[in-house]
Coordinates of N, CA, C and O in Angstrom, one line a residue:
X1458 N -22.1 -28.8 -26.9 CA -23.2 -29.6 -26.3 C -23.5 -30.8 -27.2 O -23.4 -30.8 -28.4
X1459 N -23.9 -31.9 -26.5 CA -24.3 -33.1 -27.2 C -25.9 -33.1 -27.4 O -26.6 -33.8 -26.7
X1460 N -26.4 -32.3 -28.3 CA -27.8 -32.2 -28.5 C -28.2 -33.3 -29.5 O -27.6 -33.4 -30.6
X1461 N -29.2 -34.0 -29.1 CA -29.7 -35.1 -30.0 C -30.7 -34.4 -30.9 O -31.6 -33.7 -30.5
X1462 N -30.6 -34.8 -32.2 CA -31.4 -34.2 -33.3 C -32.4 -35.3 -33.9 O -31.9 -36.4 -34.1
X1463 N -33.6 -34.9 -34.1 CA -34.6 -35.8 -34.8 C -35.2 -35.1 -35.9 O -35.1 -33.8 -36.1
X1464 N -35.9 -35.8 -36.8 CA -36.7 -35.2 -37.9 C -38.2 -35.5 -37.7 O -38.5 -36.6 -37.2
X1465 N -39.0 -34.6 -38.1 CA -40.5 -34.8 -38.0 C -41.1 -34.2 -39.3 O -40.6 -33.2 -39.9
X1466 N -42.2 -34.8 -39.7 CA -43.0 -34.3 -40.8 C -44.4 -34.0 -40.3 O -45.1 -34.9 -39.9
X1467 N -44.8 -32.8 -40.3 CA -46.1 -32.4 -39.8 C -47.2 -32.4 -40.9 O -48.3 -32.6 -40.7
X1468 N -46.7 -32.3 -42.2 CA -47.6 -32.5 -43.3 C -46.9 -32.9 -44.5 O -45.6 -32.9 -44.5
X1469 N -47.6 -33.4 -45.5 CA -46.9 -33.9 -46.7 C -47.5 -33.2 -47.9 O -48.7 -33.0 -48.1
X1470 N -46.6 -32.7 -48.8 CA -47.0 -32.1 -50.0 C -46.7 -30.6 -49.9 O -46.2 -30.1 -49.0
X1471 N -47.1 -29.9 -51.0 CA -46.9 -28.4 -51.1 C -47.9 -27.8 -51.9 O -48.4 -28.3 -52.9
X1472 N -48.4 -26.6 -51.5 CA -49.4 -25.8 -52.2 C -48.9 -25.2 -53.5 O -49.7 -24.9 -54.4
X1473 N -47.6 -25.1 -53.6 CA -47.0 -24.4 -54.8 C -47.0 -25.4 -56.0 O -47.2 -26.6 -55.9
X1474 N -46.8 -24.8 -57.2 CA -46.8 -25.6 -58.4 C -45.6 -25.2 -59.2 O -45.6 -25.2 -60.5
X1475 N -44.4 -25.0 -58.6 CA -43.2 -24.6 -59.2 C -42.9 -25.7 -60.3 O -42.9 -26.9 -60.1
X1476 N -42.5 -25.2 -61.5 CA -42.3 -26.1 -62.6 C -41.1 -26.9 -62.5 O -41.0 -27.9 -63.3
X1477 N -40.1 -26.6 -61.7 CA -38.9 -27.3 -61.6 C -38.9 -28.3 -60.4 O -38.0 -29.1 -60.3
X1478 N -40.0 -28.4 -59.6 CA -40.0 -29.2 -58.4 C -40.7 -30.5 -58.6 O -41.8 -30.5 -59.3
X1479 N -40.2 -31.5 -58.0 CA -40.9 -32.8 -58.2 C -41.7 -33.3 -57.0 O -42.2 -34.4 -56.9
X1480 N -41.9 -32.4 -56.0 CA -42.7 -32.8 -54.8 C -44.1 -33.2 -55.2 O -44.6 -34.2 -54.6
X1481 N -44.7 -32.5 -56.1 CA -46.1 -32.9 -56.5 C -46.1 -34.3 -57.2 O -47.2 -34.9 -57.3
X1482 N -45.0 -34.7 -57.8 CA -44.9 -36.0 -58.5 C -44.9 -37.1 -57.5 O -45.7 -38.1 -57.6
X1483 N -44.1 -37.0 -56.4 CA -44.0 -38.1 -55.5 C -44.9 -38.0 -54.3 O -45.2 -39.0 -53.6
X1484 N -45.5 -36.8 -54.0 CA -46.4 -36.6 -52.9 C -47.8 -36.4 -53.3 O -48.7 -36.3 -52.5
X1485 N -48.0 -36.1 -54.6 CA -49.4 -35.8 -55.1 C -49.7 -34.3 -55.0 O -48.9 -33.6 -54.4
X1486 N -50.8 -34.0 -55.5 CA -51.2 -32.5 -55.5 C -51.8 -32.2 -54.2 O -52.5 -33.0 -53.6
X1487 N -51.5 -31.0 -53.7 CA -52.0 -30.5 -52.4 C -51.2 -30.9 -51.2 O -50.1 -31.4 -51.4
X1488 N -51.8 -30.6 -50.1 CA -51.1 -30.8 -48.8 C -52.0 -31.6 -47.9 O -53.1 -31.3 -47.7
X1489 N -51.4 -32.7 -47.4 CA -52.2 -33.5 -46.4 C -51.5 -33.2 -45.0 O -50.3 -33.5 -44.8
X1490 N -52.4 -32.8 -44.1 CA -51.8 -32.4 -42.8 C -52.2 -33.4 -41.7 O -53.3 -33.9 -41.7
X1491 N -51.2 -33.7 -40.9 CA -51.5 -34.5 -39.7 C -52.2 -33.6 -38.6 O -52.1 -32.4 -38.7
X1492 N -52.9 -34.2 -37.7 CA -53.5 -33.4 -36.6 C -52.4 -32.8 -35.8 O -51.3 -33.5 -35.6
X1493 N -52.6 -31.7 -35.2 CA -51.6 -31.1 -34.3 C -51.4 -32.0 -33.1 O -50.2 -32.2 -32.7
X1494 N -52.4 -32.7 -32.6 CA -52.3 -33.6 -31.5 C -51.3 -34.7 -31.9 O -50.4 -35.1 -31.1
X1495 N -51.4 -35.3 -33.1 CA -50.5 -36.3 -33.6 C -49.1 -35.9 -33.6 O -48.2 -36.6 -33.2
X1496 N -48.9 -34.7 -34.1 CA -47.5 -34.1 -34.2 C -46.9 -33.9 -32.8 O -45.8 -34.2 -32.5
X1497 N -47.7 -33.3 -31.9 CA -47.3 -33.0 -30.6 C -47.0 -34.3 -29.8 O -46.0 -34.4 -29.1
X1498 N -47.8 -35.3 -30.1 CA -47.5 -36.7 -29.4 C -46.2 -37.2 -29.9 O -45.4 -37.7 -29.1
X1499 N -45.9 -37.0 -31.2 CA -44.6 -37.5 -31.7 C -43.4 -36.7 -31.1 O -42.4 -37.2 -30.7
X1500 N -43.6 -35.4 -31.1 CA -42.5 -34.5 -30.5 C -42.3 -34.9 -29.0 O -41.2 -34.9 -28.6
X1501 N -43.4 -35.2 -28.3 CA -43.3 -35.5 -26.9 C -42.6 -36.9 -26.7 O -41.7 -37.0 -25.9
X1502 N -42.9 -37.8 -27.6 CA -42.2 -39.1 -27.5 C -40.7 -38.9 -27.8 O -39.8 -39.5 -27.1
X1503 N -40.4 -38.2 -28.8 CA -39.0 -37.9 -29.2 C -38.2 -37.3 -28.0 O -37.1 -37.6 -27.7
X1504 N -38.9 -36.3 -27.4 CA -38.2 -35.6 -26.3 C -38.1 -36.5 -25.0 O -37.0 -36.6 -24.5
X1505 N -39.2 -37.1 -24.6 CA -39.2 -37.8 -23.3 C -38.6 -39.2 -23.4 O -38.1 -39.6 -22.4
X1506 N -38.8 -39.9 -24.5 CA -38.2 -41.3 -24.5 C -36.8 -41.3 -25.1 O -36.0 -42.1 -24.7
X1507 N -36.6 -40.4 -26.1 CA -35.3 -40.5 -26.8 C -34.3 -39.3 -26.6 O -33.2 -39.3 -27.1
X1508 N -34.8 -38.4 -25.8 CA -33.9 -37.2 -25.5 C -33.6 -36.3 -26.6 O -32.6 -35.6 -26.6
X1509 N -34.5 -36.3 -27.6 CA -34.3 -35.4 -28.8 C -34.7 -34.0 -28.4 O -35.8 -33.7 -28.0
X1510 N -33.7 -33.1 -28.6 CA -34.0 -31.7 -28.2 C -33.9 -30.7 -29.3 O -34.0 -29.5 -29.1
X1511 N -33.6 -31.2 -30.5 CA -33.7 -30.3 -31.7 C -34.4 -31.1 -32.8 O -34.1 -32.2 -33.1
X1512 N -35.3 -30.4 -33.5 CA -36.1 -31.0 -34.6 C -35.7 -30.3 -35.9 O -35.6 -29.1 -36.0
X1513 N -35.5 -31.1 -36.9 CA -35.5 -30.6 -38.3 C -36.8 -31.0 -39.0 O -37.0 -32.2 -39.2
X1514 N -37.6 -30.0 -39.3 CA -38.8 -30.3 -40.0 C -38.5 -30.7 -41.4 O -37.8 -30.0 -42.1
X1515 N -39.1 -31.8 -41.9 CA -38.9 -32.3 -43.3 C -40.0 -31.8 -44.2 O -39.9 -32.0 -45.4
X1516 N -40.9 -31.0 -43.7 CA -42.1 -30.5 -44.5 C -41.6 -29.7 -45.7 O -40.7 -28.9 -45.6
X1517 N -42.3 -29.8 -46.8 CA -42.1 -29.0 -48.0 C -42.9 -27.7 -47.9 O -42.7 -26.8 -48.6
X1518 N -43.9 -27.7 -47.0 CA -44.8 -26.5 -46.8 C -45.2 -26.5 -45.4 O -46.4 -26.5 -45.1
X1519 N -44.3 -26.3 -44.5 CA -44.5 -26.3 -43.0 C -45.6 -25.3 -42.6 O -46.4 -25.5 -41.7
X1520 N -45.6 -24.1 -43.2 CA -46.5 -23.0 -42.8 C -47.7 -22.9 -43.7 O -48.4 -21.9 -43.7
X1521 N -48.1 -24.0 -44.3 CA -49.2 -24.0 -45.3 C -50.5 -23.4 -44.6 O -51.1 -22.5 -45.2
X1522 N -50.8 -23.8 -43.4 CA -51.9 -23.3 -42.7 C -51.3 -22.5 -41.5 O -50.8 -23.0 -40.5
X1523 N -51.3 -21.2 -41.7 CA -50.5 -20.3 -40.7 C -51.1 -20.4 -39.3 O -50.3 -20.5 -38.3
X1524 N -52.4 -20.5 -39.2 CA -53.0 -20.6 -37.8 C -52.6 -21.9 -37.2 O -52.3 -21.9 -36.0
X1525 N -52.6 -23.0 -38.0 CA -52.2 -24.3 -37.5 C -50.8 -24.3 -37.0 O -50.4 -24.8 -36.0
X1526 N -49.9 -23.6 -37.8 CA -48.5 -23.6 -37.5 C -48.3 -22.8 -36.2 O -47.5 -23.3 -35.3
X1527 N -48.9 -21.7 -36.0 CA -48.8 -20.9 -34.8 C -49.3 -21.8 -33.6 O -48.6 -21.8 -32.5
X1528 N -50.4 -22.5 -33.7 CA -50.9 -23.3 -32.7 C -49.9 -24.4 -32.3 O -49.6 -24.7 -31.2
X1529 N -49.3 -25.0 -33.4 CA -48.3 -26.1 -33.1 C -47.1 -25.5 -32.4 O -46.6 -26.1 -31.4
X1530 N -46.6 -24.3 -32.8 CA -45.4 -23.7 -32.2 C -45.8 -23.4 -30.7 O -44.9 -23.5 -29.8
X1531 N -47.0 -22.9 -30.5 CA -47.4 -22.5 -29.1 C -47.5 -23.7 -28.2 O -47.1 -23.7 -27.0
X1532 N -47.9 -24.9 -28.8 CA -47.9 -26.1 -28.0 C -46.5 -26.6 -27.7 O -46.3 -27.1 -26.6
X1533 N -45.6 -26.4 -28.6 CA -44.2 -26.8 -28.3 C -43.7 -26.0 -27.1 O -43.0 -26.5 -26.3
X1534 N -44.1 -24.7 -27.0 CA -43.7 -23.9 -25.9 C -44.3 -24.3 -24.6 O -43.6 -24.6 -23.6
X1535 N -45.7 -24.4 -24.6 CA -46.4 -24.7 -23.4 C -46.1 -26.1 -22.8 O -46.0 -26.3 -21.6
X1536 N -45.8 -27.1 -23.7 CA -45.5 -28.4 -23.3 C -44.0 -28.7 -23.1 O -43.6 -29.8 -22.8
X1537 N -43.3 -27.6 -23.3 CA -41.8 -27.7 -23.1 C -41.2 -28.8 -23.9 O -40.5 -29.7 -23.4
X1538 N -41.5 -28.8 -25.2 CA -40.9 -29.9 -26.1 C -39.6 -29.4 -26.5 O -38.8 -28.9 -25.8
X1539 N -39.2 -29.7 -27.8 CA -37.8 -29.4 -28.2 C -37.5 -28.0 -28.0 O -38.3 -27.1 -28.3
X1540 N -36.2 -27.8 -27.6 CA -35.7 -26.4 -27.3 C -35.5 -25.6 -28.6 O -35.7 -24.4 -28.6
X1541 N -35.1 -26.3 -29.7 CA -34.8 -25.7 -30.9 C -35.3 -26.5 -32.1 O -35.5 -27.7 -32.0
X1542 N -35.4 -25.8 -33.2 CA -35.8 -26.4 -34.5 C -35.3 -25.7 -35.7 O -34.9 -24.5 -35.6
X1543 N -35.3 -26.3 -36.9 CA -35.0 -25.7 -38.1 C -35.9 -26.2 -39.2 O -36.5 -27.2 -39.1
X1544 N -36.0 -25.4 -40.3 CA -36.8 -25.8 -41.4 C -36.0 -25.6 -42.7 O -35.9 -24.5 -43.2
X1545 N -35.3 -26.7 -43.0 CA -34.3 -26.6 -44.1 C -34.8 -26.9 -45.5 O -34.0 -26.9 -46.5
X1546 N -36.0 -27.4 -45.6 CA -36.6 -27.7 -46.9 C -37.1 -26.4 -47.6 O -37.5 -26.5 -48.8
X1547 N -37.2 -25.3 -46.9 CA -37.6 -24.1 -47.6 C -39.1 -23.8 -47.2 O -39.9 -24.6 -47.1
X1548 N -39.3 -22.5 -46.9 CA -40.6 -22.0 -46.5 C -41.1 -21.1 -47.6 O -40.3 -20.4 -48.3
X1549 N -42.4 -21.1 -47.8 CA -43.0 -20.2 -48.8 C -43.0 -18.8 -48.2 O -43.6 -18.6 -47.1
X1550 N -42.4 -17.8 -48.9 CA -42.2 -16.5 -48.4 C -43.5 -15.8 -47.9 O -43.5 -15.1 -46.9
X1551 N -44.6 -16.0 -48.6 CA -45.9 -15.3 -48.3 C -46.2 -15.6 -46.8 O -46.7 -14.7 -46.1
X1552 N -46.0 -16.8 -46.3 CA -46.3 -17.1 -44.9 C -45.4 -16.4 -43.9 O -45.7 -16.2 -42.7
X1553 N -44.2 -16.0 -44.4 CA -43.3 -15.3 -43.5 C -43.5 -13.8 -43.5 O -42.7 -13.0 -42.8
X1554 N -44.5 -13.3 -44.2 CA -44.8 -11.8 -44.2 C -45.7 -11.4 -43.0 O -45.9 -10.2 -42.8
X1555 N -46.1 -12.4 -42.2 CA -47.0 -12.1 -41.1 C -46.2 -12.1 -39.8 O -45.5 -13.1 -39.5
X1556 N -46.3 -11.0 -39.1 CA -45.5 -10.9 -37.8 C -45.8 -12.0 -36.8 O -44.9 -12.6 -36.2
X1557 N -47.1 -12.4 -36.7 CA -47.4 -13.4 -35.7 C -46.8 -14.8 -36.0 O -46.4 -15.5 -35.1
X1558 N -46.6 -15.1 -37.3 CA -46.0 -16.4 -37.7 C -44.6 -16.4 -37.3 O -44.1 -17.3 -36.7
X1559 N -43.9 -15.3 -37.7 CA -42.4 -15.3 -37.5 C -42.1 -15.2 -35.9 O -41.2 -15.8 -35.4
X1560 N -43.0 -14.4 -35.2 CA -42.8 -14.3 -33.8 C -43.0 -15.7 -33.1 O -42.2 -16.1 -32.2
X1561 N -44.0 -16.5 -33.5 CA -44.2 -17.8 -33.0 C -43.1 -18.7 -33.3 O -42.7 -19.6 -32.5
X1562 N -42.5 -18.6 -34.5 CA -41.3 -19.4 -34.9 C -40.2 -19.1 -33.9 O -39.6 -20.0 -33.4
X1563 N -39.9 -17.8 -33.7 CA -38.8 -17.4 -32.9 C -39.0 -17.9 -31.4 O -38.1 -18.5 -30.8
X1564 N -40.2 -17.7 -30.9 CA -40.5 -18.1 -29.5 C -40.4 -19.6 -29.3 O -40.1 -20.0 -28.2
X1565 N -40.7 -20.3 -30.3 CA -40.7 -21.8 -30.1 C -39.4 -22.4 -30.4 O -39.2 -23.6 -30.4
X1566 N -38.4 -21.6 -30.7 CA -37.0 -22.1 -30.8 C -36.4 -22.3 -32.2 O -35.4 -22.9 -32.4
X1567 N -37.0 -21.6 -33.2 CA -36.5 -21.6 -34.6 C -35.1 -21.0 -34.6 O -34.9 -19.9 -34.2
X1568 N -34.1 -21.9 -35.1 CA -32.8 -21.4 -35.2 C -32.4 -21.1 -36.6 O -31.4 -20.4 -36.9
X1569 N -33.2 -21.6 -37.6 CA -32.9 -21.4 -39.0 C -33.9 -21.9 -39.9 O -34.6 -22.8 -39.6
X1570 N -34.0 -21.2 -41.0 CA -35.0 -21.7 -42.1 C -34.5 -21.1 -43.4 O -33.8 -20.1 -43.5
X1571 N -34.9 -21.8 -44.4 CA -34.7 -21.4 -45.8 C -36.0 -20.8 -46.4 O -37.1 -21.3 -46.1
X1572 N -35.8 -19.8 -47.3 CA -36.9 -19.3 -48.1 C -36.7 -19.8 -49.5 O -35.5 -19.6 -50.0
X1573 N -37.7 -20.4 -50.1 CA -37.5 -20.7 -51.5 C -37.7 -19.5 -52.4 O -38.8 -19.0 -52.6
X1574 N -36.6 -18.9 -52.9 CA -36.6 -17.7 -53.7 C -36.5 -18.1 -55.2 O -37.3 -17.7 -56.0
X1575 N -35.5 -18.8 -55.5 CA -35.1 -19.3 -56.8 C -34.6 -18.2 -57.7 O -33.5 -18.3 -58.2
X1576 N -35.4 -17.1 -58.0 CA -35.0 -16.1 -58.9 C -35.4 -14.7 -58.4 O -36.3 -14.6 -57.7
X1577 N -34.6 -13.7 -58.8 CA -34.9 -12.3 -58.5 C -35.5 -11.6 -59.7 O -35.5 -10.4 -59.8
X1578 N -35.8 -12.4 -60.8 CA -36.3 -11.8 -62.0 C -37.8 -12.1 -62.1 O -38.3 -13.2 -62.1
X1579 N -38.6 -11.0 -62.3 CA -40.1 -11.2 -62.4 C -40.5 -12.1 -63.5 O -41.4 -12.9 -63.3
X1580 N -39.9 -12.0 -64.7 CA -40.3 -12.8 -65.8 C -40.0 -14.3 -65.5 O -40.8 -15.2 -65.8
X1581 N -38.9 -14.6 -64.9 CA -38.5 -16.0 -64.6 C -39.5 -16.5 -63.5 O -40.0 -17.6 -63.6
X1582 N -39.7 -15.7 -62.5 CA -40.7 -16.2 -61.4 C -42.0 -16.6 -62.0 O -42.6 -17.5 -61.6
X1583 N -42.5 -15.8 -63.0 CA -43.8 -16.1 -63.6 C -43.7 -17.4 -64.4 O -44.6 -18.2 -64.3
X1584 N -42.6 -17.5 -65.2 CA -42.5 -18.7 -66.0 C -42.4 -20.0 -65.2 O -42.9 -21.0 -65.6
X1585 N -41.7 -19.9 -64.0 CA -41.6 -21.1 -63.2 C -42.7 -21.3 -62.2 O -42.7 -22.2 -61.3
X1586 N -43.7 -20.4 -62.2 CA -44.9 -20.5 -61.4 C -44.5 -20.4 -59.9 O -45.1 -21.1 -59.1
X1587 N -43.6 -19.6 -59.6 CA -43.1 -19.4 -58.2 C -44.2 -18.6 -57.4 O -44.6 -17.6 -57.9
X1588 N -44.7 -19.1 -56.2 CA -45.7 -18.4 -55.5 C -45.1 -17.3 -54.6 O -45.2 -17.3 -53.4
X1589 N -44.4 -16.4 -55.3 CA -43.8 -15.3 -54.6 C -43.4 -14.2 -55.5 O -43.2 -14.5 -56.7
X1590 N -43.3 -13.0 -55.0 CA -42.9 -11.9 -55.8 C -41.6 -11.3 -55.2 O -41.3 -11.6 -54.1
X1591 N -41.0 -10.4 -55.9 CA -39.9 -9.6 -55.4 C -40.3 -9.0 -54.0 O -39.6 -9.1 -53.0
X1592 N -41.4 -8.4 -54.0 CA -41.9 -7.7 -52.8 C -42.2 -8.6 -51.7 O -41.8 -8.3 -50.5
X1593 N -42.7 -9.8 -52.0 CA -43.0 -10.8 -50.9 C -41.6 -11.3 -50.3 O -41.5 -11.4 -49.1
X1594 N -40.7 -11.5 -51.2 CA -39.4 -12.0 -50.7 C -38.7 -10.9 -49.8 O -38.2 -11.2 -48.7
X1595 N -38.8 -9.7 -50.2 CA -38.2 -8.6 -49.4 C -38.9 -8.4 -48.1 O -38.3 -8.3 -47.0
X1596 N -40.2 -8.5 -48.1 CA -41.0 -8.4 -46.8 C -40.7 -9.6 -45.9 O -40.5 -9.4 -44.7
X1597 N -40.6 -10.8 -46.5 CA -40.3 -12.0 -45.6 C -38.9 -11.8 -45.0 O -38.8 -12.1 -43.8
X1598 N -38.0 -11.4 -45.8 CA -36.6 -11.2 -45.2 C -36.6 -10.1 -44.1 O -35.9 -10.3 -43.1
X1599 N -37.4 -9.1 -44.3 CA -37.4 -8.0 -43.3 C -38.0 -8.6 -42.0 O -37.4 -8.2 -40.9
X1600 N -39.0 -9.4 -42.1 CA -39.6 -10.0 -40.9 C -38.6 -10.9 -40.2 O -38.4 -10.9 -39.0
X1601 N -37.9 -11.8 -41.0 CA -37.0 -12.7 -40.4 C -35.8 -12.0 -39.8 O -35.3 -12.4 -38.7
X1602 N -35.3 -11.0 -40.5 CA -34.1 -10.3 -40.0 C -34.3 -9.5 -38.7 O -33.4 -9.1 -38.0
X1603 N -35.6 -9.4 -38.2 CA -35.9 -8.8 -36.9 C -35.5 -9.7 -35.8 O -35.4 -9.3 -34.6
X1604 N -35.3 -11.0 -36.1 CA -35.0 -12.0 -35.1 C -33.6 -12.6 -35.3 O -33.4 -13.5 -36.1
X1605 N -32.6 -12.0 -34.7 CA -31.2 -12.4 -34.9 C -30.9 -13.9 -34.6 O -30.0 -14.5 -35.2
X1606 N -31.7 -14.5 -33.7 CA -31.5 -15.9 -33.4 C -31.9 -16.8 -34.6 O -31.3 -17.9 -34.7
X1607 N -32.7 -16.3 -35.5 CA -33.1 -17.1 -36.7 C -32.1 -16.9 -37.8 O -32.0 -15.8 -38.3
X1608 N -31.4 -17.9 -38.2 CA -30.5 -17.8 -39.3 C -31.3 -18.0 -40.6 O -31.6 -19.1 -41.0
X1609 N -31.6 -16.8 -41.2 CA -32.4 -16.9 -42.4 C -31.5 -17.1 -43.6 O -30.5 -16.5 -43.8
X1610 N -32.0 -18.1 -44.5 CA -31.2 -18.4 -45.7 C -32.1 -18.5 -46.9 O -33.4 -18.6 -46.7
X1611 N -31.6 -18.5 -48.1 CA -32.4 -18.5 -49.3 C -31.9 -19.5 -50.3 O -30.7 -19.7 -50.4
X1612 N -32.8 -20.1 -51.0 CA -32.5 -21.0 -52.1 C -32.5 -20.2 -53.4 O -33.5 -19.5 -53.7
X1613 N -31.5 -20.3 -54.2 CA -31.4 -19.6 -55.5 C -31.1 -20.6 -56.6 O -30.3 -21.6 -56.3
X1614 N -31.6 -20.4 -57.7 CA -31.3 -21.3 -58.9 C -30.9 -20.5 -60.1 O -31.5 -19.4 -60.3
X1615 N -29.9 -20.9 -60.8 CA -29.5 -20.3 -62.1 C -29.6 -21.4 -63.1 O -29.5 -22.5 -62.9
X1616 N -29.7 -20.9 -64.4 CA -29.8 -21.9 -65.5 C -31.2 -22.2 -66.0 O -31.3 -23.3 -66.6
X1617 N -32.2 -21.4 -65.6 CA -33.5 -21.7 -66.1 C -33.5 -21.5 -67.7 O -32.7 -20.8 -68.2
X1618 N -34.4 -22.2 -68.4 CA -34.4 -22.1 -69.8 C -34.6 -20.6 -70.3 O -35.4 -19.9 -69.8
X1619 N -33.7 -20.3 -71.2 CA -33.6 -18.9 -71.8 C -33.3 -17.8 -70.8 O -33.4 -16.6 -71.1
X1620 N -32.8 -18.2 -69.6 CA -32.3 -17.1 -68.7 C -31.1 -16.5 -69.2 O -30.1 -17.2 -69.6
X1621 N -31.0 -15.2 -69.1 CA -29.8 -14.5 -69.5 C -29.0 -13.9 -68.3 O -29.5 -14.0 -67.2
X1622 N -27.8 -13.4 -68.6 CA -27.0 -12.9 -67.6 C -27.6 -11.8 -66.8 O -27.4 -11.7 -65.6
X1623 N -28.4 -10.9 -67.4 CA -29.0 -9.8 -66.8 C -30.0 -10.4 -65.7 O -30.2 -9.8 -64.6
X1624 N -30.8 -11.4 -66.1 CA -31.7 -12.0 -65.2 C -31.0 -12.7 -64.0 O -31.5 -12.7 -62.9
X1625 N -29.9 -13.3 -64.2 CA -29.1 -13.8 -63.1 C -28.6 -12.7 -62.2 O -28.7 -12.9 -61.0
X1626 N -28.2 -11.6 -62.7 CA -27.8 -10.5 -61.9 C -29.0 -9.9 -61.1 O -28.9 -9.4 -60.0
X1627 N -30.3 -10.0 -61.6 CA -31.4 -9.7 -60.9 C -31.5 -10.5 -59.6 O -31.9 -10.0 -58.5
X1628 N -31.2 -11.8 -59.7 CA -31.2 -12.7 -58.6 C -30.2 -12.3 -57.6 O -30.5 -12.3 -56.4
X1629 N -29.0 -12.0 -58.0 CA -27.9 -11.6 -57.1 C -28.3 -10.3 -56.4 O -28.1 -10.2 -55.2
X1630 N -28.8 -9.4 -57.2 CA -29.2 -8.1 -56.6 C -30.3 -8.3 -55.5 O -30.3 -7.6 -54.4
X1631 N -31.3 -9.1 -55.8 CA -32.3 -9.4 -54.8 C -31.7 -10.0 -53.5 O -32.1 -9.6 -52.4
X1632 N -30.8 -11.0 -53.7 CA -30.2 -11.6 -52.5 C -29.5 -10.5 -51.7 O -29.5 -10.6 -50.5
X1633 N -28.8 -9.6 -52.4 CA -28.1 -8.6 -51.6 C -29.0 -7.7 -50.9 O -28.8 -7.3 -49.7
X1634 N -30.2 -7.4 -51.5 CA -31.2 -6.5 -50.8 C -31.8 -7.3 -49.6 O -32.1 -6.6 -48.6
X1635 N -32.0 -8.6 -49.7 CA -32.7 -9.3 -48.6 C -31.8 -9.5 -47.4 O -32.3 -9.6 -46.3
X1636 N -30.5 -9.4 -47.6 CA -29.6 -9.5 -46.4 C -29.8 -10.7 -45.5 O -29.7 -10.6 -44.3
X1637 N -30.0 -11.9 -46.1 CA -30.1 -13.1 -45.3 C -28.7 -13.5 -45.0 O -27.7 -13.1 -45.5
X1638 N -28.6 -14.5 -44.0 CA -27.3 -14.9 -43.6 C -26.6 -15.8 -44.6 O -25.3 -15.8 -44.6
X1639 N -27.3 -16.5 -45.5 CA -26.7 -17.4 -46.4 C -27.6 -17.7 -47.6 O -28.8 -17.6 -47.4
X1640 N -27.0 -18.1 -48.7 CA -27.7 -18.4 -49.9 C -27.1 -19.7 -50.4 O -25.9 -19.8 -50.6
X1641 N -28.0 -20.6 -50.8 CA -27.5 -21.8 -51.6 C -27.8 -21.5 -53.0 O -29.0 -21.3 -53.4
X1642 N -26.8 -21.5 -53.9 CA -27.0 -21.3 -55.3 C -26.8 -22.6 -56.0 O -25.7 -23.2 -55.9
X1643 N -27.8 -23.1 -56.8 CA -27.6 -24.3 -57.5 C -27.9 -24.1 -59.0 O -28.6 -23.1 -59.3
X1644 N -27.4 -24.9 -59.8 CA -27.7 -24.9 -61.2 C -28.9 -25.8 -61.4 O -29.0 -26.8 -60.9
X1645 N -29.9 -25.3 -62.2 CA -31.1 -26.0 -62.5 C -30.8 -27.5 -62.9 O -30.0 -27.7 -63.8
X1646 N -31.5 -28.4 -62.2 CA -31.4 -29.8 -62.6 C -32.8 -30.3 -62.9 O -33.6 -30.5 -62.0
X1647 N -33.2 -30.4 -64.2 CA -34.5 -30.8 -64.5 C -34.8 -32.2 -64.1 O -34.0 -33.1 -64.4
X1648 N -35.9 -32.4 -63.3 CA -36.3 -33.7 -62.9 C -37.2 -34.3 -63.9 O -38.0 -33.6 -64.5
X1649 N -37.2 -35.6 -64.0 CA -38.2 -36.3 -64.9 C -39.6 -36.0 -64.5 O -39.9 -35.9 -63.3
X1650 N -40.4 -35.8 -65.5 CA -41.9 -35.6 -65.4 C -42.2 -34.2 -64.8 O -43.4 -33.9 -64.6
X1651 N -41.3 -33.3 -64.4 CA -41.6 -32.0 -64.0 C -41.9 -31.1 -65.2 O -41.4 -31.4 -66.3
X1652 N -42.8 -30.1 -65.1 CA -43.1 -29.3 -66.3 C -41.9 -28.7 -67.0 O -41.9 -28.5 -68.2
X1653 N -40.9 -28.3 -66.2 CA -39.8 -27.7 -66.8 C -39.0 -28.6 -67.7 O -38.2 -28.2 -68.6

């Protein structure tokens, strides 16, 4: 198929304070959200004027307000906007532990998303101020795995300061337990001005 793809940003910023991330440096602290009407108008323009039928969300925290996200996905369905979408910047696992959020994602055409996991070691997660726990990651993957149409993926990082081989194996073991379709494993790249 010759599906035209577009990108959209529904909000800017991220609620998390991960020590390795530079989103708060260039977007500021917190999340600024566009109105749902504004986002729907843009999606409608992309669909009706330019024939865009797949959206890649650029948001760093697409599900920040879960009720808002569900309303947005429901409007995509009722207004027959883009048939499919993905969220490749990573979603915060806590928001994926709610059945109604993941169901709305599925019904509105989600084909794939990443979860920002980074580590499977509790000590590392605490040090990097990751807003997730081993239990949260497992619950989020369980919800996602109920929907075979959604290609669930995870971001993993190795090479955190003072991380040892045992802690790296904790990350590998968590990934195996989550049973997502794919994992991106990167070596930590410290960005200027980030706490790490």
